[in-house]
XYZ file of C-alpha atoms in Angstrom:
229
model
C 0.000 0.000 0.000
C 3.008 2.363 0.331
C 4.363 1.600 -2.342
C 1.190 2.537 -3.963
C 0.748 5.813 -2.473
C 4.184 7.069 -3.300
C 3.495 5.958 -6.978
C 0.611 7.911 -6.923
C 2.547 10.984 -5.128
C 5.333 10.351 -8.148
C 2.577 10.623 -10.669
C 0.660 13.757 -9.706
C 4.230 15.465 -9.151
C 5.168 14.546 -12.501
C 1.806 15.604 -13.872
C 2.720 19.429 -11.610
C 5.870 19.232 -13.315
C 7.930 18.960 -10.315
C 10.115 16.231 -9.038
C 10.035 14.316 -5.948
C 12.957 13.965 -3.596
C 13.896 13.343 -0.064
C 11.535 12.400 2.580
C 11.593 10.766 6.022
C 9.189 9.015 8.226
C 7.542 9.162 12.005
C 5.547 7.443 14.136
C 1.580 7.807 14.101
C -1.186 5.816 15.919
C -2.509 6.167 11.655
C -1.239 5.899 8.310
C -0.148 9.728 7.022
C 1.310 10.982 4.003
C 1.715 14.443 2.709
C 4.329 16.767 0.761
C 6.073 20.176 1.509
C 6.415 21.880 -1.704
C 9.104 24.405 -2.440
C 9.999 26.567 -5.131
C 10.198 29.678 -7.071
C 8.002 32.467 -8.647
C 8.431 35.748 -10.184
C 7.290 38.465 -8.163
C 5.527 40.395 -10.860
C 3.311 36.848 -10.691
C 2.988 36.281 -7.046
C -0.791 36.670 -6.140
C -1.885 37.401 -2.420
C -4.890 37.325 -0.349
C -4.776 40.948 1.047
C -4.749 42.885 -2.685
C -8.115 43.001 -3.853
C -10.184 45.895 -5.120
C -13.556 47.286 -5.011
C -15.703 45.917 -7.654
C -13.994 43.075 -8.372
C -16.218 39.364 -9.016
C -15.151 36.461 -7.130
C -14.173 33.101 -9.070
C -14.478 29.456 -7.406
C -12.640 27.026 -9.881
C -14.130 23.976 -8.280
C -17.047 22.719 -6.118
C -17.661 22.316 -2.667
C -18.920 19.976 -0.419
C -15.696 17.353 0.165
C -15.860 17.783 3.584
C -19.541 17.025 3.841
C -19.353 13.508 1.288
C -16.173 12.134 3.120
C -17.757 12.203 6.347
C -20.482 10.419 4.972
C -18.415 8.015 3.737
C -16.628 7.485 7.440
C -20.446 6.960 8.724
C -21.022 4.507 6.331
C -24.331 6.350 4.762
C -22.226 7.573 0.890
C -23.656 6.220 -2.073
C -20.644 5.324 -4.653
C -22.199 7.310 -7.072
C -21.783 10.235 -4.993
C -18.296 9.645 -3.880
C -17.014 9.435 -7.025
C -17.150 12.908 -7.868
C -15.572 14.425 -4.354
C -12.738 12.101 -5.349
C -12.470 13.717 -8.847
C -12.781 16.768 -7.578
C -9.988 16.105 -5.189
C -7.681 14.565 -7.314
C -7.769 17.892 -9.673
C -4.292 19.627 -9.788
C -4.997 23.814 -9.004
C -2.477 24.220 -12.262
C -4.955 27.050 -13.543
C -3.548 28.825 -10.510
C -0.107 29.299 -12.453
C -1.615 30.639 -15.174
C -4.247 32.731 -13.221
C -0.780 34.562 -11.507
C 0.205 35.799 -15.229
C -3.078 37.876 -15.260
C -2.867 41.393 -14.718
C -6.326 41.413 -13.897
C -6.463 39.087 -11.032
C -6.151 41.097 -8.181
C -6.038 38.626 -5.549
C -5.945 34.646 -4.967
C -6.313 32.015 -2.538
C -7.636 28.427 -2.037
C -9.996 27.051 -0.078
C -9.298 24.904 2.662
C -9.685 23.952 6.101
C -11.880 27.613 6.927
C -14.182 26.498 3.986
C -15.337 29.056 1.829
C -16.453 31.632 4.312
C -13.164 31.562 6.692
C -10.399 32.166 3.168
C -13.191 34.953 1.737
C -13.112 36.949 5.176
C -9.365 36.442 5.423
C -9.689 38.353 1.697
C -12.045 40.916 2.368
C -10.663 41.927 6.116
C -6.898 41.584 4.184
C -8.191 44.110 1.340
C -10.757 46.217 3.633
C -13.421 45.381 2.228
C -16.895 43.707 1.929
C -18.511 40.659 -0.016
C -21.622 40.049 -1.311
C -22.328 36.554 -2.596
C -24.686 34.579 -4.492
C -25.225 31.132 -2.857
C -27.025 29.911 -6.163
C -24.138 30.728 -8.165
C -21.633 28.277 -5.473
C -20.849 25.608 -7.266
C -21.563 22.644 -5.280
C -20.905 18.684 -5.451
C -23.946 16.622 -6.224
C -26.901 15.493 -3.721
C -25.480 17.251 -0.513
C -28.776 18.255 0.748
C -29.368 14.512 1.584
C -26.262 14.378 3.590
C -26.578 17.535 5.615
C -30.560 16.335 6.911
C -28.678 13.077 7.987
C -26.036 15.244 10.156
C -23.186 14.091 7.708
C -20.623 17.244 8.681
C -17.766 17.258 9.977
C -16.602 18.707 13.330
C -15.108 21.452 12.030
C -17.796 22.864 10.179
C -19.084 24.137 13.208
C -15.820 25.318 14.554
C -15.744 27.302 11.370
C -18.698 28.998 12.199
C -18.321 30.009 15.865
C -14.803 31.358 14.890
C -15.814 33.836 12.247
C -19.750 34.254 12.092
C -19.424 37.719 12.961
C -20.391 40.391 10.550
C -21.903 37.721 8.300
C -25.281 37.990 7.078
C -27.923 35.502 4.853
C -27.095 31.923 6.535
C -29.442 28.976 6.890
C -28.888 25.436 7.893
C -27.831 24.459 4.118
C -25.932 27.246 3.741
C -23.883 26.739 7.005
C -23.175 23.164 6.308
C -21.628 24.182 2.458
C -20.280 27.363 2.761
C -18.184 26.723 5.890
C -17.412 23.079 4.721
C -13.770 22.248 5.093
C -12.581 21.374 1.676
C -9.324 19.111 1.079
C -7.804 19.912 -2.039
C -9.722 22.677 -2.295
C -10.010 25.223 -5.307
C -8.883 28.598 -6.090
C -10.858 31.673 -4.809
C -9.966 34.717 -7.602
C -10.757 37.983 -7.407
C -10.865 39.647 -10.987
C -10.851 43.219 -11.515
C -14.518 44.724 -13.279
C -14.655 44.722 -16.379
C -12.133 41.457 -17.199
C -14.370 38.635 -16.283
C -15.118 37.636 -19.682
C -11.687 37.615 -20.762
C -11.452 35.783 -17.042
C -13.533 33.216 -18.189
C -11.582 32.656 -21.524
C -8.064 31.961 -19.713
C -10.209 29.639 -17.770
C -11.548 27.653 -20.405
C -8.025 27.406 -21.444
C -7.177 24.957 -18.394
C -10.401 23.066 -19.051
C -12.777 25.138 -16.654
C -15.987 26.596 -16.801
C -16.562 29.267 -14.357
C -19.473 31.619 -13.793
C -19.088 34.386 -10.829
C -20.173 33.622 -7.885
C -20.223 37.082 -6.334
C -18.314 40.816 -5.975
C -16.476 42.824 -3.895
C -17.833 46.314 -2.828
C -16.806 48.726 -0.361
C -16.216 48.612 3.782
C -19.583 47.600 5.286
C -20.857 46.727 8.877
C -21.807 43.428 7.106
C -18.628 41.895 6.069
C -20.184 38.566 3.800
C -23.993 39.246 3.111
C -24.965 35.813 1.327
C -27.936 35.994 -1.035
């Protein structure tokens, strides 16, 4: 099985265009595996969480709702035919993200992990000074959730999410909670593009083999920091 999973860690590496070296082990009550990445990038390229702009539409290059199927699957209630896509989802390289970086119009990038969706958009908006406004319609969102979230399939931490960062935030219900402060592994990218550019967004998008629609904007200071519509 180790052997397996550092074929698999050789292949996706290869497929980043990276190589893999070094390593070492430790002990753990459970079987762990992960990678530090290091590297280079040109500074005129380098994309932060804290530069966005007034006006600009928000961009979520892939779906949530990980953390919600996986926990199903530890409580024995997933379906196989609604695994499958969380692992697809999750097995999806962020590569657009290089690309995204070249973009003059991209004022400001993260992904979205462990603080779900609603913890790495307030780190943006508090970073930038400014407010969000977001269209929970628009979220793109892994198939048949809904049945999952009325059987209590969340994990721990979507709750933690919440308490830590609920202030300021406007428009949330019980399906809304569970998805938008979902804890995502391998997560996608959260882009801020400057008004005016999203259609030429959308193109470089389509480029790396995505199909992206806005899923909100980013306007001025408010007392509200996230209203969700």
């Amino acid at each position: 099985v180790a052997a397996k999973v550092l074929d698999g860690a050789r292949t996706v590496c290869a497929e980043a265009g990276i190589p893999l070296a070094g390593g070492h082990t430790i002990e753990n009550p459970e079987p762990v595996f992960g990678l530090a990445v290091t590297g280079e990038v040109e500074i005129k390229n380098l994309k932060q969480n804290s530069t966005a702009i007034a006006g600009c539409s928000l961009f979520l290059t892939k779906p949530l709702g990980v953390g919600i199927l996986t926990t199903a699957q530890k409580l024995g209630k997933i379906e196989d035919n609604d695994l499958r896509p969380a692992i697809e989802t999750m097995l999806l390289l962020n590569k657009a993200g290089e690309d995204f970086g070249k973009l003059p119009y991209v004022r400001a990038m993260t992904d979205i992990t462990g603080f779900g969706l609603l913890g790495h958009l307030g780190e943006m908006i508090d970073g930038s000074n400014l407010s969000a406004e977001i269209i929970f319609s628009k979220i793109p969102v892994l198939p048949n959730l809904e049945k999952y979230i009325t059987q209590n399939c969340m994990p721990g931490a979507t709750t933690r999410n919440w308490s830590g960062y609920w202030q300021g935030i406007e428009g949330i219900e019980v399906n809304s909670l569970a998805i938008l402060c979902d804890p995502q592994t391998s997560g996608g990218l959260l882009v801020a593009v400057e008004n005016g550019f999203e259609e030429k967004f959308k193109a470089e998008a389509r480029k790396s083999g995505l199909e992206l629609e806005a899923i909100g904007k980013l306007v001025a200071r408010e007392t509200v920091r996230i209203r969700v519509e």
